[in-house]
PDB file of C-alpha atoms in Angstrom:
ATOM      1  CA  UNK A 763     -45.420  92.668 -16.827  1.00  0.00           C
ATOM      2  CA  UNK A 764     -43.939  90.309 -19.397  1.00  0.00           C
ATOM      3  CA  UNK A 765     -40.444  89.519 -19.296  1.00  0.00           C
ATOM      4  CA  UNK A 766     -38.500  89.654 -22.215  1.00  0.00           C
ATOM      5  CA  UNK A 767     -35.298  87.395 -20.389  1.00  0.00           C
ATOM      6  CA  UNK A 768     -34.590  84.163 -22.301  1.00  0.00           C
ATOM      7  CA  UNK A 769     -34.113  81.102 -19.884  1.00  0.00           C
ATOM      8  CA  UNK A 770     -30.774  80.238 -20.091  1.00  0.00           C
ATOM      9  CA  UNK A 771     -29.467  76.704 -18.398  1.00  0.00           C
ATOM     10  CA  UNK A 772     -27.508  77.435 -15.134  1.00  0.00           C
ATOM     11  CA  UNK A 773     -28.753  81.199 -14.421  1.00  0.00           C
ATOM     12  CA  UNK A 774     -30.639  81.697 -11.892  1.00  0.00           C
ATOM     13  CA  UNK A 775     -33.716  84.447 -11.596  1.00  0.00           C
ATOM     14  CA  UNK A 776     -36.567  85.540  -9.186  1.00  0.00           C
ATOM     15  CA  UNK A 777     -40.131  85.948  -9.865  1.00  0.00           C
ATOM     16  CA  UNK A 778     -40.920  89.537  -8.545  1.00  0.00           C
ATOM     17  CA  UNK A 779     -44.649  88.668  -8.554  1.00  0.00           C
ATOM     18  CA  UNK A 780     -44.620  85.190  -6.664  1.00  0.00           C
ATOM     19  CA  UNK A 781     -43.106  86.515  -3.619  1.00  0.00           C
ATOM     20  CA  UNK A 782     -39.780  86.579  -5.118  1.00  0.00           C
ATOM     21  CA  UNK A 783     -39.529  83.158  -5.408  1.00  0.00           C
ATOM     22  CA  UNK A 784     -35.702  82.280  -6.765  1.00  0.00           C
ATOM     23  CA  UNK A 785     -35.337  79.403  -8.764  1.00  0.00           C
ATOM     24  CA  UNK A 786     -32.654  78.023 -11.758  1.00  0.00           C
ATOM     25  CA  UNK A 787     -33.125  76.837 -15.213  1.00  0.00           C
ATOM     26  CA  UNK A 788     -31.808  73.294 -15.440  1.00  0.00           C
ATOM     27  CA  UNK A 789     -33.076  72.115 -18.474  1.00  0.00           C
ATOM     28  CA  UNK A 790     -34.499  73.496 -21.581  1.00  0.00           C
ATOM     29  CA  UNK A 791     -36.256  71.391 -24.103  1.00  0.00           C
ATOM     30  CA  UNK A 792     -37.112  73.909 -27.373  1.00  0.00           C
ATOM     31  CA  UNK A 793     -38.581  71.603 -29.346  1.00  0.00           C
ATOM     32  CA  UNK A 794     -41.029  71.020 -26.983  1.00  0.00           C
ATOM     33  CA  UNK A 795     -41.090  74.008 -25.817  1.00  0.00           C
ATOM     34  CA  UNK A 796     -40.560  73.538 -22.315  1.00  0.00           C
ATOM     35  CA  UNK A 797     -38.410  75.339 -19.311  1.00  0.00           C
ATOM     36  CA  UNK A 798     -37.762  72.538 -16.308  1.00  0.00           C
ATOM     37  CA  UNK A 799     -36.600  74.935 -12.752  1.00  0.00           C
ATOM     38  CA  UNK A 800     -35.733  74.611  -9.978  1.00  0.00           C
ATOM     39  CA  UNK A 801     -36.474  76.520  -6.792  1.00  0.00           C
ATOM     40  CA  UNK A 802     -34.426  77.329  -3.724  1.00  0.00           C
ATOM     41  CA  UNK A 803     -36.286  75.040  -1.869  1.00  0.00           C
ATOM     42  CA  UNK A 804     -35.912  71.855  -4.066  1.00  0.00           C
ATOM     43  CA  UNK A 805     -39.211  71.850  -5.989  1.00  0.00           C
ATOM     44  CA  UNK A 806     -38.834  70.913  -9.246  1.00  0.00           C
ATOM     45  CA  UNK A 807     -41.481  72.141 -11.916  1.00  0.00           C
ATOM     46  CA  UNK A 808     -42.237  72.487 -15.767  1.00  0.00           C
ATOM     47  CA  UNK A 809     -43.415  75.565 -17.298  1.00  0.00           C
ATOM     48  CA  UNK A 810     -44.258  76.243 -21.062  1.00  0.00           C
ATOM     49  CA  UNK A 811     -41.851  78.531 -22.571  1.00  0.00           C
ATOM     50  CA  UNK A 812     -44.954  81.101 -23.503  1.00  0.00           C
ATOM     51  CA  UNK A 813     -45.959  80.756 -19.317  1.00  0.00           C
ATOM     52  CA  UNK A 814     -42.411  81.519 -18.952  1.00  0.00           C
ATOM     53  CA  UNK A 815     -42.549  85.122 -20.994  1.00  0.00           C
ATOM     54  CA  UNK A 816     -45.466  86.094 -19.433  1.00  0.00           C
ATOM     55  CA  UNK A 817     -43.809  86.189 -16.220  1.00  0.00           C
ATOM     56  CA  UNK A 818     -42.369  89.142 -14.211  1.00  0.00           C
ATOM     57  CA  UNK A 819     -38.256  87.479 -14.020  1.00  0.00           C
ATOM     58  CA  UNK A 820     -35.493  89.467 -13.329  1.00  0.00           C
ATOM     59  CA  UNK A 821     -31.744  87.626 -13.675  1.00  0.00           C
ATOM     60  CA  UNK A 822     -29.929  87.785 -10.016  1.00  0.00           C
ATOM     61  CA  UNK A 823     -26.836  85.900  -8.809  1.00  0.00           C
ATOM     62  CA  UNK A 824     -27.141  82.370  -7.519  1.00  0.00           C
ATOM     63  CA  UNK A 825     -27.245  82.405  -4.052  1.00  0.00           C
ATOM     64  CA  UNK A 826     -24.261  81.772  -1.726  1.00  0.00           C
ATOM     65  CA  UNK A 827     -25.984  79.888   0.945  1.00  0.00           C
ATOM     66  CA  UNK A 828     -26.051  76.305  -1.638  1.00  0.00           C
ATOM     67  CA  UNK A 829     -27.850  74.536   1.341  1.00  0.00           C
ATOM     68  CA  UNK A 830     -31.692  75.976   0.390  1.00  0.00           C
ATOM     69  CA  UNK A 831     -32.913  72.767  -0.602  1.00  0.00           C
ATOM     70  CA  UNK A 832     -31.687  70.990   2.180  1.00  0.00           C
ATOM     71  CA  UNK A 833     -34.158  70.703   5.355  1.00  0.00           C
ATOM     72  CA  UNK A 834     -32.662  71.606   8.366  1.00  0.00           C
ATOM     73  CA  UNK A 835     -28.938  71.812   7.411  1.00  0.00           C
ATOM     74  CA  UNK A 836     -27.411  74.631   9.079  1.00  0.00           C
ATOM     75  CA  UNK A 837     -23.001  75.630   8.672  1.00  0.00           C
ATOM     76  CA  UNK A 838     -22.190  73.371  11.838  1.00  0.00           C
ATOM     77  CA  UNK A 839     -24.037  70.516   9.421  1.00  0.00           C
ATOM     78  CA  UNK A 840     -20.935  71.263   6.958  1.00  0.00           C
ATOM     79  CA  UNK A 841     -17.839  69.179   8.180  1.00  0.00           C
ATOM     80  CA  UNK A 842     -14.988  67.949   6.457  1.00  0.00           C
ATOM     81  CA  UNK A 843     -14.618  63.977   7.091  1.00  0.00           C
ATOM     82  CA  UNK A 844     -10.726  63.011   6.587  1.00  0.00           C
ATOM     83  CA  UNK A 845      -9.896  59.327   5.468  1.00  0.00           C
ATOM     84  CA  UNK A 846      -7.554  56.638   6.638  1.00  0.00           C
ATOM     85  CA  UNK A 847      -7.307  55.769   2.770  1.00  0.00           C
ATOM     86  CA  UNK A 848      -4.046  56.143   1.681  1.00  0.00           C
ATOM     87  CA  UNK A 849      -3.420  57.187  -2.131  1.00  0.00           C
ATOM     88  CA  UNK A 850      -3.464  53.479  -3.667  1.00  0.00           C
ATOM     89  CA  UNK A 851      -6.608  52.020  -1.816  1.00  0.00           C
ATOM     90  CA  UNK A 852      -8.265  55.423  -4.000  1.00  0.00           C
ATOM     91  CA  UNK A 853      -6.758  54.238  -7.102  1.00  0.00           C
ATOM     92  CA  UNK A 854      -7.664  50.228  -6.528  1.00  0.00           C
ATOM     93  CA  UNK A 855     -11.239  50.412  -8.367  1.00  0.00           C
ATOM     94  CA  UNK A 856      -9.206  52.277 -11.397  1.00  0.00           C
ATOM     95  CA  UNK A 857      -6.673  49.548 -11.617  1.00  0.00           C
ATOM     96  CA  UNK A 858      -9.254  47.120 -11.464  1.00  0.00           C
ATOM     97  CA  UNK A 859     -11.443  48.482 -14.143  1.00  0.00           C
ATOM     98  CA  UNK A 860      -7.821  48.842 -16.159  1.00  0.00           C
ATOM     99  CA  UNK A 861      -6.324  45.602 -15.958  1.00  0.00           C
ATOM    100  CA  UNK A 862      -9.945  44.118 -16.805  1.00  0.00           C
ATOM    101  CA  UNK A 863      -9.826  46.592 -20.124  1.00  0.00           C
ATOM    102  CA  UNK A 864      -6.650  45.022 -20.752  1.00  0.00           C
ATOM    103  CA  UNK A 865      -8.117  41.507 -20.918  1.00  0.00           C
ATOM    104  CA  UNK A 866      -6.968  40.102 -17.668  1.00  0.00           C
ATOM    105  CA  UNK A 867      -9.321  38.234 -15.992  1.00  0.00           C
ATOM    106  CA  UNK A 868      -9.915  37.284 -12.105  1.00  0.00           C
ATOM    107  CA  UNK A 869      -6.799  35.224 -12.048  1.00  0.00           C
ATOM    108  CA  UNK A 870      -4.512  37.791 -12.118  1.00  0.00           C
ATOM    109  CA  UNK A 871      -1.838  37.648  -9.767  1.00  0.00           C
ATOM    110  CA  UNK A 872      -0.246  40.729  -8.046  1.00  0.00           C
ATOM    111  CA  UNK A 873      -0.234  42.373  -4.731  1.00  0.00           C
ATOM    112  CA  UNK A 874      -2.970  41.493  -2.312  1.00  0.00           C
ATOM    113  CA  UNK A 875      -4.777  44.572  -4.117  1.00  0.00           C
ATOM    114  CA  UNK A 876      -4.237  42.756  -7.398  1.00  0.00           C
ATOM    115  CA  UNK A 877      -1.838  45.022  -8.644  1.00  0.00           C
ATOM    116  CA  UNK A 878       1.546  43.581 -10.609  1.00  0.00           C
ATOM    117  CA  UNK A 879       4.870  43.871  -8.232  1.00  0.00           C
ATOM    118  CA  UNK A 880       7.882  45.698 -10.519  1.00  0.00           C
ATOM    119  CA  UNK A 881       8.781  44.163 -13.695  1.00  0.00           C
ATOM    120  CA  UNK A 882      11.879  41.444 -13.284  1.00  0.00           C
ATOM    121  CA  UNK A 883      13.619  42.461 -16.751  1.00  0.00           C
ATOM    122  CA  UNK A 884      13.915  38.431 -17.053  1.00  0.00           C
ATOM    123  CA  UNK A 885      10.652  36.460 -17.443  1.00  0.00           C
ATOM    124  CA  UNK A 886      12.543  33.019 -18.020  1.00  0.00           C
ATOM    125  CA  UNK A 887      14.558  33.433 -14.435  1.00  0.00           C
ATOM    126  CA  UNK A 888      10.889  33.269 -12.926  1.00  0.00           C
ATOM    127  CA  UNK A 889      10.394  30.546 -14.744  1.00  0.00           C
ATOM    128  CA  UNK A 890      13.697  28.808 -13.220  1.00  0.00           C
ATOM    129  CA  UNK A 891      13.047  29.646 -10.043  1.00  0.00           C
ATOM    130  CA  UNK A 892       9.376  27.500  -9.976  1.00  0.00           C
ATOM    131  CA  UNK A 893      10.581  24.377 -11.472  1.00  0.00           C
TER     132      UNK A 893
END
């Protein structure tokens, strides 16, 4: 039986015919005319849109148990790893990438992280201070 379901990026369906294979739409070309899924398991595969209406597809819900196309994981496999890294060792690659997009260069002077200390309000006292 044909289905009459339009792939749609994202939703998931099952193939009643093929064992009721699950699998998601993740990309769509049109032009082309090409539907790119993937199954529960991980496999990846290309079908023409016409193979794809001349399937038996129902829409269903995207499984709760994410892990299918991972061998061998099982709940226990699922931890949460806390960090030592406090807030601003997080934030160092951003301030990095920043103060480069500001046009400072490797020179830069500032904490051991490379970030400035707080402004002193009087640039020319600094100045003082090093002669």
């Amino acid at each position: 039986m044909a289905t009459d379901i339009d792939p749609i990026i994202g939703n998931w369906y099952r193939n009643t015919t093929e064992k009721g294979q699950r699998f998601e739409v993740v990309s769509l070309d049109e032009e082309a005319g090409l539907v790119e899924v993937q199954h529960f398991d991980g496999d990846v595969e290309e079908w023409d849109i016409d193979e794809w209406y001349n399937m038996d597809l129902e829409a269903i819900e995207p499984p709760e148990n994410w892990t299918g196309p991972m061998d061998d994981v099982t709940d226990e496999d699922i931890v949460y790893m806390p960090t030592d890294m406090s807030e601003e060792e997080w934030q160092e690659p951003f301030d990095e990438v920043k103060r480069r997009a500001k046009g400072q260069d490797e020179e830069y002077e500032g904490d051991e992280w490379g970030r400035p200390g707080p402004p002193s309000g009087n640039e020319d006292a600094g100045e003082a201070e090093r002669e």
